[in-house]
Coordinates of C-alpha atoms in Angstrom, one line a residue:
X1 CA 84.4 104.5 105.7
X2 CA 84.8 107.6 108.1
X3 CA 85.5 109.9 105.5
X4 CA 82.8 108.5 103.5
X5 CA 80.9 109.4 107.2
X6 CA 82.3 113.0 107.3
X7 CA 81.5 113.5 103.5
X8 CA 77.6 112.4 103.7
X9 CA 77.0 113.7 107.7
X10 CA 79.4 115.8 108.7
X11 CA 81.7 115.9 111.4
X12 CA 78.9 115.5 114.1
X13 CA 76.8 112.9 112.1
X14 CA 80.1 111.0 111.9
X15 CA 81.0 110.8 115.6
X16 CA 77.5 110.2 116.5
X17 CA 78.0 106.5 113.7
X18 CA 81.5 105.9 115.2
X19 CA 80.0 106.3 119.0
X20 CA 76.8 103.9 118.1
X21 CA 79.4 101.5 116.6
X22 CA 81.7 101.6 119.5
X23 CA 78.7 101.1 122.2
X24 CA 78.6 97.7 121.0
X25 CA 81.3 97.2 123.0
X26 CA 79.8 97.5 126.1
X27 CA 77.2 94.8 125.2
X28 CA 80.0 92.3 124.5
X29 CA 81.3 92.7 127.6
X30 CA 78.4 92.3 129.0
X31 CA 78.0 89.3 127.9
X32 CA 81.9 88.0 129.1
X33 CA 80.8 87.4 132.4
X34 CA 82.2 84.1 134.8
X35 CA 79.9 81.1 134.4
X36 CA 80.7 80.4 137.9
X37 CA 82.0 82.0 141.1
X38 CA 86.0 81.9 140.9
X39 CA 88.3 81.8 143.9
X40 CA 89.2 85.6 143.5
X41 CA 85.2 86.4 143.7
X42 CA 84.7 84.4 146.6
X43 CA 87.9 86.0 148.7
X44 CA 86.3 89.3 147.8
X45 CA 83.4 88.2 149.2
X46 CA 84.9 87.1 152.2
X47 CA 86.8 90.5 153.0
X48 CA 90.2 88.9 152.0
X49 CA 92.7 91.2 150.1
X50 CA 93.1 89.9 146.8
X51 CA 95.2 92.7 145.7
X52 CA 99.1 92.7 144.7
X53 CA 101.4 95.4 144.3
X54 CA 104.8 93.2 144.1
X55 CA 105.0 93.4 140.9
X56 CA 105.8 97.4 140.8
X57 CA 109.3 96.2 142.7
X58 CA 109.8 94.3 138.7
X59 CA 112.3 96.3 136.7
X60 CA 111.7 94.4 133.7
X61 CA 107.9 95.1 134.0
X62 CA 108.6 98.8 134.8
X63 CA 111.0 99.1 131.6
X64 CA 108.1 97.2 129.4
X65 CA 105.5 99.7 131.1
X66 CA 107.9 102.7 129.4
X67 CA 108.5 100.5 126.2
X68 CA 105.0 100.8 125.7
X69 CA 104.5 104.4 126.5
X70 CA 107.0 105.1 123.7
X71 CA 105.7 103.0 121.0
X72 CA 102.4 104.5 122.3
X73 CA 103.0 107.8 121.2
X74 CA 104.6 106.9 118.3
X75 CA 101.7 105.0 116.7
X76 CA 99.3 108.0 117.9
X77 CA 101.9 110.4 116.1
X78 CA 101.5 108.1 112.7
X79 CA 97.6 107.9 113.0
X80 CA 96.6 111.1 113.7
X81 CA 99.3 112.8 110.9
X82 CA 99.7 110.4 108.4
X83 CA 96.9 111.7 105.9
X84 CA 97.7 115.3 106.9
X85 CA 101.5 114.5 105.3
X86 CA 100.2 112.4 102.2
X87 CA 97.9 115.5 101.1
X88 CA 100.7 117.7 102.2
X89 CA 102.2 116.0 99.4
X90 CA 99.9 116.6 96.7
X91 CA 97.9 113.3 97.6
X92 CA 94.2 113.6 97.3
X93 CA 92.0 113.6 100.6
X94 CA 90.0 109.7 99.2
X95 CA 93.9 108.6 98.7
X96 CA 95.0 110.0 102.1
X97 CA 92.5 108.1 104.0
X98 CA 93.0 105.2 102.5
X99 CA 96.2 105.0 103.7
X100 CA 95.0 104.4 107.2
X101 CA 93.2 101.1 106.1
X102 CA 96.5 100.0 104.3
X103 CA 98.0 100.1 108.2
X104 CA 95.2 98.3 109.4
X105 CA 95.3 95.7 106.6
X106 CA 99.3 95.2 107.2
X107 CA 98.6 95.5 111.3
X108 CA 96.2 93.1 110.8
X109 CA 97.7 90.1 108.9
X110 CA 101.1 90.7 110.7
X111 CA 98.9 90.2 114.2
X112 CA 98.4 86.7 113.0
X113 CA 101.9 86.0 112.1
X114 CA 103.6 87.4 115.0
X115 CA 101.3 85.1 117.3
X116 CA 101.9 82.1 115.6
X117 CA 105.9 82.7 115.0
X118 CA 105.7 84.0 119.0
X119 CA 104.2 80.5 119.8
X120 CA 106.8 78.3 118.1
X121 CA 110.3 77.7 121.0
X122 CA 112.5 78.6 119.2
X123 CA 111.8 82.3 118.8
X124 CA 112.2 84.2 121.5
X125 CA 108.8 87.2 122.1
X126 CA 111.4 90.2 123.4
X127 CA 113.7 90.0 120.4
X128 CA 110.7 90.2 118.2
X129 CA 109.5 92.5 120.2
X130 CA 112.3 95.0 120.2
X131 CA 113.6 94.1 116.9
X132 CA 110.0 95.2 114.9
X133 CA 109.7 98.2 117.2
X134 CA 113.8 99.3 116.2
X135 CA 112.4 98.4 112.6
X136 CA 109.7 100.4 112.0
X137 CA 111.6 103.4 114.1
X138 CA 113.6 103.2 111.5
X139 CA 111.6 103.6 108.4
X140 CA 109.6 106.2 110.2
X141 CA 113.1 108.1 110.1
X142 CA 113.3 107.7 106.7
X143 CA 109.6 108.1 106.1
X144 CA 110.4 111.5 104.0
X145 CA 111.9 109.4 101.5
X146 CA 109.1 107.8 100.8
X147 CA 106.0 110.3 101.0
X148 CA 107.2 112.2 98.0
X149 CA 105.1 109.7 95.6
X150 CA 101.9 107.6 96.1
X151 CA 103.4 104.1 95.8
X152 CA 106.0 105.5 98.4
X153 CA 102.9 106.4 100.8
X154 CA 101.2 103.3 99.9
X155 CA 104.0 101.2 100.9
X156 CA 105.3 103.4 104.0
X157 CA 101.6 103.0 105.8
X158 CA 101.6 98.8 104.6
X159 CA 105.0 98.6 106.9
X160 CA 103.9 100.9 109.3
X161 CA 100.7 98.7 110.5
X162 CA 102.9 95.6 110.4
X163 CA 105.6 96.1 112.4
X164 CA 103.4 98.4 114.7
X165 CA 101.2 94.9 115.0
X166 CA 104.2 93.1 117.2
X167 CA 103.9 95.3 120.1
X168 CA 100.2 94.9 120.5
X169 CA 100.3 91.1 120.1
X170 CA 103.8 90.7 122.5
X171 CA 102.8 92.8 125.3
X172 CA 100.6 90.2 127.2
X173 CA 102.9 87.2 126.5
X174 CA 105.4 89.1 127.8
X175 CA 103.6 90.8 131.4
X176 CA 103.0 86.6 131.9
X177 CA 107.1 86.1 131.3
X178 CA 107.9 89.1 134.3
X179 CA 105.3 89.0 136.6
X180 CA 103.8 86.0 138.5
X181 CA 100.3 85.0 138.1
X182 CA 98.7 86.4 141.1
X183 CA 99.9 89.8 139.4
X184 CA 99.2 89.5 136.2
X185 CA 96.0 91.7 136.1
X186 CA 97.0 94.6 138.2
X187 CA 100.2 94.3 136.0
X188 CA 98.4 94.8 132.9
X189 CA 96.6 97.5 134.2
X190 CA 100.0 99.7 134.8
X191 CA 100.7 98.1 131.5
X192 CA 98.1 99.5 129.6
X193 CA 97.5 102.6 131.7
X194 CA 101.0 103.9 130.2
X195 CA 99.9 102.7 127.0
X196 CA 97.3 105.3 126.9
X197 CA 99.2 107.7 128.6
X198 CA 101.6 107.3 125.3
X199 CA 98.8 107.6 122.9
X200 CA 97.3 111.1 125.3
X201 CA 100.9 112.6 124.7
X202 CA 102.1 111.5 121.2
X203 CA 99.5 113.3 118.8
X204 CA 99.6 116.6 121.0
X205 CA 103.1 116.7 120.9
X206 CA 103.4 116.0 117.1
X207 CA 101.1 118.6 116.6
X208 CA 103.0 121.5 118.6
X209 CA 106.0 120.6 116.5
X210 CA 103.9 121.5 113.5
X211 CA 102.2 124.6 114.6
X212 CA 105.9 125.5 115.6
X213 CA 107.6 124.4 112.1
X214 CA 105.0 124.0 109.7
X215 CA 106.4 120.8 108.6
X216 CA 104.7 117.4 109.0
X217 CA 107.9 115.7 108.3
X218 CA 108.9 116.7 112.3
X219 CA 106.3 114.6 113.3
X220 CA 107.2 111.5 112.1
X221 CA 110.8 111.9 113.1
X222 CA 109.6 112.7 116.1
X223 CA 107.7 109.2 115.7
X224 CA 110.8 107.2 114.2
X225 CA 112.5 108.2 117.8
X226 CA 110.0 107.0 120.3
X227 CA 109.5 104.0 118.5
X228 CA 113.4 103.2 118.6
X229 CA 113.3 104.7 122.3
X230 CA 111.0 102.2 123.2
X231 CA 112.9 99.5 121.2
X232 CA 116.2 99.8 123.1
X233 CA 114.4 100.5 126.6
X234 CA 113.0 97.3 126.3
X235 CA 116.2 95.7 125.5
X236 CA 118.0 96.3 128.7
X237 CA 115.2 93.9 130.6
X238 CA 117.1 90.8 129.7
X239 CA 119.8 92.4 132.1
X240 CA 117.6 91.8 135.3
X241 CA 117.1 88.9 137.4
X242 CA 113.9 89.9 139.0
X243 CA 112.3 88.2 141.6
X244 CA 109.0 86.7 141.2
X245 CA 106.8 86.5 144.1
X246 CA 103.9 83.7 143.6
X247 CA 101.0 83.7 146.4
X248 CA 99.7 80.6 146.6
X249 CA 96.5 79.4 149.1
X250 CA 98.1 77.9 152.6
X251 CA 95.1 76.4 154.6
X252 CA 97.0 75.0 157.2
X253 CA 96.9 76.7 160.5
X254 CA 100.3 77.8 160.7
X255 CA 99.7 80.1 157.2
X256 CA 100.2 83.6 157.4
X257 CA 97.5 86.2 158.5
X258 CA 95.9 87.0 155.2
X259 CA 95.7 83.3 154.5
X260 CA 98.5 82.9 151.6
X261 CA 101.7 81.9 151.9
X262 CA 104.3 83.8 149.9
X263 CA 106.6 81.8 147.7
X264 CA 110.0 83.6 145.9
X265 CA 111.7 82.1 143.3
X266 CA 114.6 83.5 141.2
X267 CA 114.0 84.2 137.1

């Protein structure tokens, strides 16, 4: 569709479609307002600090906060130079962009399986996690192999958007596993604030390497190692015992100043 955009409008008619289309996002949220005035809202309200920050003393949160920031900037590398590589290699421009909605076809049926294998006890989200993330470092690696023919390009952006899937899907499940619940949003936040920082850095980076070498094959190795970077980074959380630290409402008298009482238990 965008490069059915770019080919009928131009570069300028094409942002101006994708900005109208992404402005719809602001009305949806919009409309995902409260129905009625939570707890949070009503301590606000009330001058009482809702905030907190105990969750940046959580290794595990700080190593999936870096997780993400590599896989980040591996998915931006794959995104932005993808199509550039596949007409590198004598692929035409319709057959290039394509390739982009093969990743989002793969990312998006693997989104529905990894949530419903991630629901089931038995499986465990980190190992799924770290093992999709190790896997698609890996064929990234060997992503040279397969760009040489259009089957190979076909079949190298199909694994690329479902492996890629996992980390998008896992991340929330797992902030909920090493934070308490009073954190959980500010949590998040850090989460996805190094998230984008990945995605700001990745592309830029992958295209220095090119201006430098002239070879788009850099890019994706440079791809295959953050996502593996981020796989075994992510890997050493199970090593921690963190502390979670629950705030919980204490309306007795003998509660502490800012009205909660603070509750630690070991994980």
């Amino acid at each position: 569709m965008i490069k059915f955009f770019i080919d009928k409008y131009s570069w300028r008619g094409s942002f101006l479609l994708m900005g109208g289309v992404t402005l719809n996002i602001c009305i949806f949220g919009g409309l995902m307002r409260p129905l009625q005035l939570t707890t949070d809202t009503r301590k606000r309200k009330e001058g009482v600090a809702v905030t907190d920050f105990t969750f940046l003393r959580n290794t595990k949160l700080i190593l999936l906060s870096f997780s993400c920031l590599f896989w980040a900037s591996g998915l931006g590398i794959g995104f932005v130079h993808l199509s550039a590589y596949a007409v590198a290699n004598d692929s035409s421009e319709l057959g290039a962009s394509f390739l982009i909605s093969v990743i989002g076809i793969g990312n998006t049926v693997f989104r529905l399986i990894t949530g419903m294998a991630a629901n089931h006890p038995a499986v465990d989200s980190l190992t799924v996690y770290s093992g999709t993330l190790g896997i698609v470092g890996l064929i990234s690696l060997c992503c040279p192999l397969l760009m040489v023919t259009t089957v190979g390009q076909m079949f190298y952006a199909l694994l690329f958007g479902m492996y890629t899937s996992s980390a998008v899907v896992l991340v929330a499940p797992l902030v909920v596993e090493f934070v308490a619940v009073s954190s959980l949003a500010s949590a998040l936040g850090v989460v996805n604030l190094m998230t984008g920082i990945g995605y700001l850095i990745g592309a830029p980076l992958a295209g220095w390497l090119y201006d430098t070498t002239g070879l788009y094959v850099n890019s994706f190795y440079l791809s295959g190692v953050c996502f593996l970077l981020s796989s075994a980074v992510i890997l050493a959380a199970p090593l921690f015992g963190e502390e979670k630290i629950v705030f919980t409402e204490d309306v007795k008298e003998n509660s502490q100043p800012n009205g909660c009482m603070m509750k630690i238990s070991m994980k």
